[in-house]
Short mmCIF file of C-alpha atoms in Angstrom, two decimals:
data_model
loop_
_atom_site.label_atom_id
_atom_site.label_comp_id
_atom_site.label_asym_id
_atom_site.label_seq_id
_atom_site.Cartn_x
_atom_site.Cartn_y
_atom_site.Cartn_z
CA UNK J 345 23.30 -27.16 2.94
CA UNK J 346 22.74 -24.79 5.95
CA UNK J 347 21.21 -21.46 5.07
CA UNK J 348 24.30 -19.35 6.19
CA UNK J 349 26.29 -21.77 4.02
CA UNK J 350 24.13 -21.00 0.93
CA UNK J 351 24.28 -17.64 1.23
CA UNK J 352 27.90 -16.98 1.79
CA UNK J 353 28.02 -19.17 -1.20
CA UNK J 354 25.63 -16.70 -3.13
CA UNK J 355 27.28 -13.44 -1.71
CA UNK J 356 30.39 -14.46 -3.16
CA UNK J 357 29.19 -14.16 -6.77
CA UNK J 358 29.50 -10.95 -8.47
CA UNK J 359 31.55 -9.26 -5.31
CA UNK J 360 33.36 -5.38 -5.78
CA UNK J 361 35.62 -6.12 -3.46
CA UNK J 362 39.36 -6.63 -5.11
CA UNK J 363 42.59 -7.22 -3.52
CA UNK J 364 44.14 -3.76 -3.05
CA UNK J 365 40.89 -2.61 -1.54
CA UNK J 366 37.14 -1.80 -2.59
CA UNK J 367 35.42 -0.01 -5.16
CA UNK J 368 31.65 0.32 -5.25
CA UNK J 369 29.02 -0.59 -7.64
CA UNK J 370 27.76 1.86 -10.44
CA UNK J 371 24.63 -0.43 -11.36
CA UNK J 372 21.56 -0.24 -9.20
CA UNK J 373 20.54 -3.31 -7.31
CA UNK J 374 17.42 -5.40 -8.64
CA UNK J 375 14.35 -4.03 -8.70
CA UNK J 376 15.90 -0.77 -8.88
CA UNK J 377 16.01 1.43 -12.25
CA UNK J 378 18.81 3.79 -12.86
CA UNK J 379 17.72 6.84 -14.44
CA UNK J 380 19.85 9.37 -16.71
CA UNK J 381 20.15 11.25 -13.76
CA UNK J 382 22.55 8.15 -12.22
CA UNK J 383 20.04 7.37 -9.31
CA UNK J 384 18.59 4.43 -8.36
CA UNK J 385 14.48 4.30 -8.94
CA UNK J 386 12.45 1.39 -7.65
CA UNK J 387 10.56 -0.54 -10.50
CA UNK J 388 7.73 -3.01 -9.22
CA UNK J 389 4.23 -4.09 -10.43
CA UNK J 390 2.38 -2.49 -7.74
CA UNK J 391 3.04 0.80 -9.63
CA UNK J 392 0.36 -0.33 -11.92
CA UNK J 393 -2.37 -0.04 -9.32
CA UNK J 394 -4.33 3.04 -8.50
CA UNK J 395 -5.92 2.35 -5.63
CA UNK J 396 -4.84 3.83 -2.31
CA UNK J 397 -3.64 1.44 0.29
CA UNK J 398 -6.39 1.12 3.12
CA UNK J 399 -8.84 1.39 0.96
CA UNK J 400 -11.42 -1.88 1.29
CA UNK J 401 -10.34 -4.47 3.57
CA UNK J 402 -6.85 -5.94 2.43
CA UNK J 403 -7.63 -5.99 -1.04
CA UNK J 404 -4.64 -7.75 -3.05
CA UNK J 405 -4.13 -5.03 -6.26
CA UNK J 406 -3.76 -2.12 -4.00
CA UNK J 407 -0.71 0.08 -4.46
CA UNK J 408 1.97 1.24 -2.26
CA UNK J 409 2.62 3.87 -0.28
CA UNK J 410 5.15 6.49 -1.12
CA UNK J 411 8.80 5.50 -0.53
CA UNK J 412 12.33 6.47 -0.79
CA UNK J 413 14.94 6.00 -3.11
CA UNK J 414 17.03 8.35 -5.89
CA UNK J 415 20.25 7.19 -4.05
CA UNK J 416 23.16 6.57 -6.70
CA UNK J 417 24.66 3.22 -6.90
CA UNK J 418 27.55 3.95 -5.14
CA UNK J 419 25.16 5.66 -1.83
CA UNK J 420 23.66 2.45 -1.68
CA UNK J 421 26.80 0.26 -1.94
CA UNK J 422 28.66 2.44 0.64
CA UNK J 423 25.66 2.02 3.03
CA UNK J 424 26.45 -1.61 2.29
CA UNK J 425 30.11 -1.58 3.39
CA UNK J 426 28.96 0.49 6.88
CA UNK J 427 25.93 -1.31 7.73
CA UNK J 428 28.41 -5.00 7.69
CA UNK J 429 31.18 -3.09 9.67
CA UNK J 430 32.10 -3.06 13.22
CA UNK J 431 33.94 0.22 13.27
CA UNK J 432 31.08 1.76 13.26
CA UNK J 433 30.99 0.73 17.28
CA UNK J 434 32.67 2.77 19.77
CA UNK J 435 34.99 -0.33 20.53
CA UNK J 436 34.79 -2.52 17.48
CA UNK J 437 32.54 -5.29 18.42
CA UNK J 438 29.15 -4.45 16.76
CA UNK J 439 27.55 -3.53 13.30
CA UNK J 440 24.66 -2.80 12.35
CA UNK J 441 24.22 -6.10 10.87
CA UNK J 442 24.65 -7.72 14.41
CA UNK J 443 21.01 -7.02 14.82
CA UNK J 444 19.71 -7.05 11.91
CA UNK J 445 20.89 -10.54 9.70
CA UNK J 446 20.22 -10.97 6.37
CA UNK J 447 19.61 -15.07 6.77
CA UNK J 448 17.40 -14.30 9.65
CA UNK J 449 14.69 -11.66 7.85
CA UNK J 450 17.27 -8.83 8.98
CA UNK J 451 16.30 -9.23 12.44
CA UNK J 452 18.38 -11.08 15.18
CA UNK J 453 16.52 -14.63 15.68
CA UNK J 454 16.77 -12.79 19.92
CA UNK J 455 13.42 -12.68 21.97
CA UNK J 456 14.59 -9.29 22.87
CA UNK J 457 17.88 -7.37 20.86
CA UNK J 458 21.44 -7.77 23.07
CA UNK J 459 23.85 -4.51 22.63
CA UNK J 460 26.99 -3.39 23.94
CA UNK J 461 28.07 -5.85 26.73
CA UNK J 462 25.25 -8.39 25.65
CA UNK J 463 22.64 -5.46 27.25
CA UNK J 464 19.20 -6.64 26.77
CA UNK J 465 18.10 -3.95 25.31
CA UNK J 466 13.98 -4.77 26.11
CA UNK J 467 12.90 -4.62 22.77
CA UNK J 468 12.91 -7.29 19.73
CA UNK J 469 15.33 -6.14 16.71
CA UNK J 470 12.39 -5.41 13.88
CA UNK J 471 12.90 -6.69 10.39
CA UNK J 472 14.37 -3.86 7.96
CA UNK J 473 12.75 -5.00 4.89
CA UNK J 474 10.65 -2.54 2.71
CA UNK J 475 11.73 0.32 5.13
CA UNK J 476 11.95 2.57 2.14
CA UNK J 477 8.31 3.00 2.43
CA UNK J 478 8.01 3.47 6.49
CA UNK J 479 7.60 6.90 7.85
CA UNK J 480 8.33 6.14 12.00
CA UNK J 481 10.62 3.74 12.99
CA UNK J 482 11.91 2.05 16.08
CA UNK J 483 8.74 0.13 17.54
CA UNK J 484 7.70 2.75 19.52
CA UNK J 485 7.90 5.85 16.20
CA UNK J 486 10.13 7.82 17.81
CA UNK J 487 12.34 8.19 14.67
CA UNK J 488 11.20 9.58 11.41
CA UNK J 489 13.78 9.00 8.94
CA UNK J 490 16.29 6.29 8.27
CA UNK J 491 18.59 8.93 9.10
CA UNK J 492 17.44 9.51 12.25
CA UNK J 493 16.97 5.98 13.08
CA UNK J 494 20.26 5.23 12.41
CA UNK J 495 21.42 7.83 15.18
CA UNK J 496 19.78 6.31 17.75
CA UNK J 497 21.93 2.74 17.83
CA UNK J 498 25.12 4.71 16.90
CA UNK J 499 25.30 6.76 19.93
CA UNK J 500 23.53 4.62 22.47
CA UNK J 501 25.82 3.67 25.63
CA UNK J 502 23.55 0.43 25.61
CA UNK J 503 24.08 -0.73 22.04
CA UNK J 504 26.95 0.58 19.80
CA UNK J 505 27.95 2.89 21.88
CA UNK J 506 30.25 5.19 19.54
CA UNK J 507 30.04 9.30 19.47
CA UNK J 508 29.72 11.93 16.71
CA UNK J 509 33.18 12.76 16.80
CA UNK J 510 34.31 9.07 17.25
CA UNK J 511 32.31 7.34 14.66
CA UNK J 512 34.33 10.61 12.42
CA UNK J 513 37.83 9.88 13.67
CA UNK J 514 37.41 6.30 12.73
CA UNK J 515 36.19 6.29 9.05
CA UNK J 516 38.58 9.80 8.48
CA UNK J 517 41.67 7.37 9.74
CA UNK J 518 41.09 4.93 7.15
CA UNK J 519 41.76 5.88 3.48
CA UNK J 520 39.84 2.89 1.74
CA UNK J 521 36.83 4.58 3.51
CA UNK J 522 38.00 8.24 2.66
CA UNK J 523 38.27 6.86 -0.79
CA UNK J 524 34.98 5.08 -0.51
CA UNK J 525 33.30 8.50 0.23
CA UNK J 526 34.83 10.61 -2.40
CA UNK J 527 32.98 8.10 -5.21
CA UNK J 528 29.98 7.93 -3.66
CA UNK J 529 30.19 11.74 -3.80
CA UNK J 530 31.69 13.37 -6.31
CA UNK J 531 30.65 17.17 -5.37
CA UNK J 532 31.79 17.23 -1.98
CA UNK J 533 34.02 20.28 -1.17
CA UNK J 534 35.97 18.64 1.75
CA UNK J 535 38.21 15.24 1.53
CA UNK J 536 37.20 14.78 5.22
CA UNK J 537 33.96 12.81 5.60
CA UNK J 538 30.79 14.03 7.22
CA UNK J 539 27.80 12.38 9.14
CA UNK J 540 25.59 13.41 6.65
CA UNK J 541 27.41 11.40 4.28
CA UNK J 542 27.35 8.35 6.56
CA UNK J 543 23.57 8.74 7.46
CA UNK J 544 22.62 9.22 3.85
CA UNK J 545 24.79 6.17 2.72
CA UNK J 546 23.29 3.83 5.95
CA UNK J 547 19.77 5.02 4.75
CA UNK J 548 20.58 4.08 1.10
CA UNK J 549 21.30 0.89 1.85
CA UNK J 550 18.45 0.02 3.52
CA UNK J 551 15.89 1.85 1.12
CA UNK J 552 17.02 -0.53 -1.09
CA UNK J 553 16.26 -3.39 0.76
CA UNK J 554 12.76 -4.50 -0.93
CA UNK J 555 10.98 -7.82 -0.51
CA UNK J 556 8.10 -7.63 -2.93
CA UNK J 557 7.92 -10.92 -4.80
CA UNK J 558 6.71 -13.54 -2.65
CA UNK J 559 4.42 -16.16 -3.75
CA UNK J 560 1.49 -14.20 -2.21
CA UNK J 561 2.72 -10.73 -4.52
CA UNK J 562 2.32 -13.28 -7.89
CA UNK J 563 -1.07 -14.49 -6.13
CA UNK J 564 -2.05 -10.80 -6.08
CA UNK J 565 -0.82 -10.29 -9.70
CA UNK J 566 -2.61 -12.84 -11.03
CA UNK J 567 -0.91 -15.77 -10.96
CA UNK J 568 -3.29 -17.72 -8.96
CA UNK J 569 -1.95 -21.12 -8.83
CA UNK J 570 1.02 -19.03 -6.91
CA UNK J 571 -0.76 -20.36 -3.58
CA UNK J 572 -2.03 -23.43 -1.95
CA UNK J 573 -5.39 -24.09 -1.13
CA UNK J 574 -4.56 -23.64 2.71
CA UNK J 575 -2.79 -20.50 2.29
CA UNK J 576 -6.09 -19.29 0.12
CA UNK J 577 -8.06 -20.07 2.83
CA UNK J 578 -5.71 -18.18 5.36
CA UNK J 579 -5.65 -14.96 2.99
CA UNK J 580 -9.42 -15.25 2.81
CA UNK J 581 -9.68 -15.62 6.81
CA UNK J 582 -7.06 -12.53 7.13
CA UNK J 583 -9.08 -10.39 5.20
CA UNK J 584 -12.36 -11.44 6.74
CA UNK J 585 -14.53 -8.96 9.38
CA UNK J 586 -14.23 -11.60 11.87
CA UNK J 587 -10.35 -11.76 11.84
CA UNK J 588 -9.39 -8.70 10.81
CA UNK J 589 -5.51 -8.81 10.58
CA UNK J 590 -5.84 -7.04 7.11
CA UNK J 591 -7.18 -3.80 9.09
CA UNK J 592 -3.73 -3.24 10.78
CA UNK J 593 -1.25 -5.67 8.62
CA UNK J 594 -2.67 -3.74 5.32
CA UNK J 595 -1.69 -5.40 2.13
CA UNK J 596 0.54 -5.00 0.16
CA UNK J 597 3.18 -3.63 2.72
CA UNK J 598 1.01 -5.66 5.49
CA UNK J 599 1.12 -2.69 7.78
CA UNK J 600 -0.80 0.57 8.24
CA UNK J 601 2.11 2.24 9.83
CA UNK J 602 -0.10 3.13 12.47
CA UNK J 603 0.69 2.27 16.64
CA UNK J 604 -1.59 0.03 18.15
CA UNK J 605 -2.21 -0.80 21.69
CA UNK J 606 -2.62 -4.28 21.65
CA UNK J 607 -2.33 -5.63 24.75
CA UNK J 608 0.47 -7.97 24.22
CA UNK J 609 2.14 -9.54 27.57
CA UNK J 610 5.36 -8.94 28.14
CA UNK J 611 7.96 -11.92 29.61
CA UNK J 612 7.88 -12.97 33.06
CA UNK J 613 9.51 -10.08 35.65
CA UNK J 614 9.02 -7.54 33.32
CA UNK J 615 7.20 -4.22 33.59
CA UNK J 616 4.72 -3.12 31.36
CA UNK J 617 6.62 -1.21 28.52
CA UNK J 618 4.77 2.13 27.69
CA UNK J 619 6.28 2.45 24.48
CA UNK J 620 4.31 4.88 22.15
CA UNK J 621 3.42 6.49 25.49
CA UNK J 622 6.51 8.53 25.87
CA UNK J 623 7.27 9.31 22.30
CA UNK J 624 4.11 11.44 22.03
CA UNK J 625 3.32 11.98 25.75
CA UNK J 626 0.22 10.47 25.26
CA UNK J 627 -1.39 8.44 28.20
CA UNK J 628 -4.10 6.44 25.65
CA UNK J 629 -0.56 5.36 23.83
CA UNK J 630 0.25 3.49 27.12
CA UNK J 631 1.63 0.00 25.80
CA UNK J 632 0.96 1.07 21.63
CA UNK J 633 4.25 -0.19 19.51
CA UNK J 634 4.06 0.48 15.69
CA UNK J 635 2.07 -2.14 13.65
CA UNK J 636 5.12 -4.10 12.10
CA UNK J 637 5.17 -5.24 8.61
CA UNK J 638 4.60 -9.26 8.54
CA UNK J 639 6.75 -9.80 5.29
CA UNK J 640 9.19 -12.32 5.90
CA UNK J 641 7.38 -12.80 8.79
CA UNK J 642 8.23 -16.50 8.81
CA UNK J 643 12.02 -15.84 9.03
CA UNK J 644 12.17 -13.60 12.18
CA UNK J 645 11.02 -15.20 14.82
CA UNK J 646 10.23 -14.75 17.90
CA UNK J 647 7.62 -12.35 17.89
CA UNK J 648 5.84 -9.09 19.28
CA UNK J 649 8.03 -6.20 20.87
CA UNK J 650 9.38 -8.10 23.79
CA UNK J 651 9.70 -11.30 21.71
CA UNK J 652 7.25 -13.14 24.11
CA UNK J 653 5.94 -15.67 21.74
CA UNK J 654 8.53 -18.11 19.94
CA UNK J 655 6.25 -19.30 16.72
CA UNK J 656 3.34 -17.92 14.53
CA UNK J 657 0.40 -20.46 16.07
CA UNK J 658 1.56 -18.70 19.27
CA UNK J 659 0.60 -15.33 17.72
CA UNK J 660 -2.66 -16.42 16.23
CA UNK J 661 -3.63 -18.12 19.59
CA UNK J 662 -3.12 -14.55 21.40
CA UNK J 663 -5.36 -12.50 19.26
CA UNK J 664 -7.90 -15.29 19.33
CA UNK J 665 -7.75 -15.39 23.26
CA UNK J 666 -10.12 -12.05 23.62
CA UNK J 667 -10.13 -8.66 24.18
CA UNK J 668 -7.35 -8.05 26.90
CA UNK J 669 -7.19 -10.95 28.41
CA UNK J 670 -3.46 -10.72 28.86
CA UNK J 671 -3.32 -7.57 30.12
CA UNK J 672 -2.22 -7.42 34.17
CA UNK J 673 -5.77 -6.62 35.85
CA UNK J 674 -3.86 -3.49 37.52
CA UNK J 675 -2.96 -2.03 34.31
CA UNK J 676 -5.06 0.09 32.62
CA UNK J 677 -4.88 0.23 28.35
CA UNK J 678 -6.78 1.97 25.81
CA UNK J 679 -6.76 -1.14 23.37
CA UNK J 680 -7.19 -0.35 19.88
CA UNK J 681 -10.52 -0.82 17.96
CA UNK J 682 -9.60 -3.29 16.00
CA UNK J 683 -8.54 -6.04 18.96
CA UNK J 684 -11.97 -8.62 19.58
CA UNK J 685 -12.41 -11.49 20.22
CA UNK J 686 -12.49 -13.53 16.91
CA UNK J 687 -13.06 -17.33 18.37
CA UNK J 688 -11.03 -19.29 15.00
CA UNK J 689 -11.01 -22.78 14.94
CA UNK J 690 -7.85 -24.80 15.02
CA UNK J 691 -8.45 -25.16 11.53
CA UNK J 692 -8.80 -21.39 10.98
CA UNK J 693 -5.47 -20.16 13.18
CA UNK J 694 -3.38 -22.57 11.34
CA UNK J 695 -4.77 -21.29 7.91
CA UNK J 696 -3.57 -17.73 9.03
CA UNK J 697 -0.20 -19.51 9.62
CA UNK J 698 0.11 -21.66 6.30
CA UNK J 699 -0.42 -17.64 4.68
CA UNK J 700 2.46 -16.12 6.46
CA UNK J 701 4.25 -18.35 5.38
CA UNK J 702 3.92 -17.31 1.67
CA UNK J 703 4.61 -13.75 2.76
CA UNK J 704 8.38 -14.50 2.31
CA UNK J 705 10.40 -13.50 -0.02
CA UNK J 706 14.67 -13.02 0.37
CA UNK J 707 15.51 -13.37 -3.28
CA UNK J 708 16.80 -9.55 -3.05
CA UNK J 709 19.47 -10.71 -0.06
CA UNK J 710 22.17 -8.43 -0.62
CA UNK J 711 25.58 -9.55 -0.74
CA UNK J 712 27.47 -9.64 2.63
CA UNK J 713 31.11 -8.26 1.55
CA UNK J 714 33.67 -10.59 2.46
CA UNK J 715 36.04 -8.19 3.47
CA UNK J 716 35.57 -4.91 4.80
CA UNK J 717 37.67 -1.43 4.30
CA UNK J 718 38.63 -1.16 8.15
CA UNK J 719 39.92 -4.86 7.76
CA UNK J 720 37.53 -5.85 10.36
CA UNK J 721 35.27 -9.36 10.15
CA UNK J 722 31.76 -8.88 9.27
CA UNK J 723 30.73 -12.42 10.36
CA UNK J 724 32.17 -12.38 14.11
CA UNK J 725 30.08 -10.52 15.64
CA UNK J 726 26.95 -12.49 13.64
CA UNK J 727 28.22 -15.74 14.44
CA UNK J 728 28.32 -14.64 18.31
CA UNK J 729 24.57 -13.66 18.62
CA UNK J 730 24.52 -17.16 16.47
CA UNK J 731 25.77 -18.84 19.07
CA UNK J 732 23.31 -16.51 22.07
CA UNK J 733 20.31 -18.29 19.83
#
């Protein structure tokens, strides 16, 4: 069965949706603990660890970061409904979802993200799973909330190109929404909704999107038969000194949340991207893009910022190509530390590969809602960029 096939047949289990209209969840989703306060509070093993993340070299029992979550049920399931639904675009064509597909690691399966007008926008669509525990988003950290981040494609001419007072006339002109809002909060003073309410709700939704039980999360907890012998040997090569992916892609979130300057090319006729660069004027930022997270790596495909490299061997064979060596000769970067020249075998590369793979974990896939309060499809505008693939 196709993977889009399997999980429309999953998402249509257990569904709030009901024929007059919607009504949203009051249970938390999984992995999530609601307290006597009725929010939603993130339960996972790693809260049995101590030790700071960074500390060592990629060591396995090493504890998160700080995150977000204490949404109610109902934030998060609202979030739900707005992140599938087109109105959200100035004209109706694009969600949020359009980038960012559940069956393809919540990215777009796009070298480089298309908006309004099928705009390439220059920059791959980044996976949104585990954001609850990111502090910068957008690859080059010019956002630091979900809230904020969620501004930026909203009012964009190039992507969904809607306004403040737009994106309010819209949801305030359909009661299912209006509705929607007055359960998912009950103290409001107004009937009218508010873009706090539709930023919080967005940023519920995807705090709650958690991928932490892959077969490499039981391998850390103990379960040791959880990974092949190859994929041992490519955790053991990540971690080394000589490799030293673990130093930027820090376990267990497998990033540092740091920007690096790499040195990654970009595609042929493009222009170096400054990225980092201009969010903090900072010259030695030139060409620095946030260190993404590789869970689900497998699933979200192509790779880097531009999307210049189509599989995970092509990845490994860039870092193992040296120091710089695809940098332009007339450009000048300040690569980070932590870029060498490594010189893997064969072997080795396609050891690091055979452990990405067992990064992956979608068994939290929330449900796509079959039908949406505006009445609008939540699949078209997915199956379109299906189709751009």
């Amino acid at each position: 069965m196709p993977r889009c096939l399997l999980y429309l047949s999953l998402f249509a289990v257990g569904l709030s949706v009901q024929a007059q209209g919607a009504t949203l969840r009051t249970d938390c989703p999984p992995s999530f603990e609601k307290t006597a306060s009725g929010q939603c509070a993130l339960r996972t093993f790693y809260e049995f660890y101590d030790s700071v993340q960074g500390a060592g070299l990629g060591g396995t029992q090493t504890a998160l970061p700080d995150h977000r979550d204490g949404f109610t049920p109902q934030q998060i399931d609202l979030g739900r409904y707005l992140f599938f639904d087109p109105l959200l675009s100035g004209d109706g064509s694009l969600s949020c979802a359009t980038c960012h597909q559940p069956a393809l690691g919540f990215s777009d399966g796009l070298p480089r993200a298309l908006g309004r007008d099928k705009r390439d926008l220059g920059r791959a669509a980044p996976s949104l799973w585990n954001t609850a525990f990111l502090s910068h988003f957008f690859w080059d950290a010019r956002a630091q909330s979900l809230e904020e981040q969620a501004q930026g494609p909203l009012y964009s001419e190039r992507e969904m190109n809607n306004t403040p007072a737009g994106l309010l006339a819209a949801l305030n002109t359909e009661e299912a929404y209006r509705a929607l809002f007055r359960e998912a909060y009950p103290d409001r003073r107004s009937d009218k909704i508010v873009l706090e309410e539709v930023y919080t709700a967005l940023a519920a939704f995807q705090a709650s999107l958690i991928s932490l039980n892959s077969r490499y999360d039981q391998y850390a907890h103990g379960y040791h038969d959880a990974l092949s012998e190859h994929e041992i040997e490519g955790l053991n090569i990540f971690r080394s000194f000589v490799a030293r992916c673990a130093e930027c892609h820090t376990p267990p979130l497998f990033t540092n949340q740091q920007v690096a300057v790499i040195g990654a090319p970009e595609p042929e006729g493009y222009p170096v991207d400054i990225g980092a660069e201009r969010t903090y004027n900072a010259p030695r930022l030139r060409g620095g893009f946030k260190v993404p997270t590789l869970r689900n790596i497998a699933s979200t495909a192509p790779y880097m910022h531009s999307g210049r490299f189509n599989d995970l061997l092509s990845v490994m064979e860039f870092y193992n190509g040296g120091r710089g060596h695809a940098v332009p000769e007339e450009v000048d970067l300040h690569l980070h530390w932590h870029i060498s020249s490594p010189n893997l075998s064969t072997d080795e590369l396609a050891r690091l590969v055979d452990f990405l793979g067992a990064l992956t974990d979608e068994s939290l896939t929330p449900d796509i809602p079959p039908r949406l309060p505006s009445g609008l499809d939540p699949f078209a505008a997915m199956h379109e960029r299906k189709q751009q693939q």
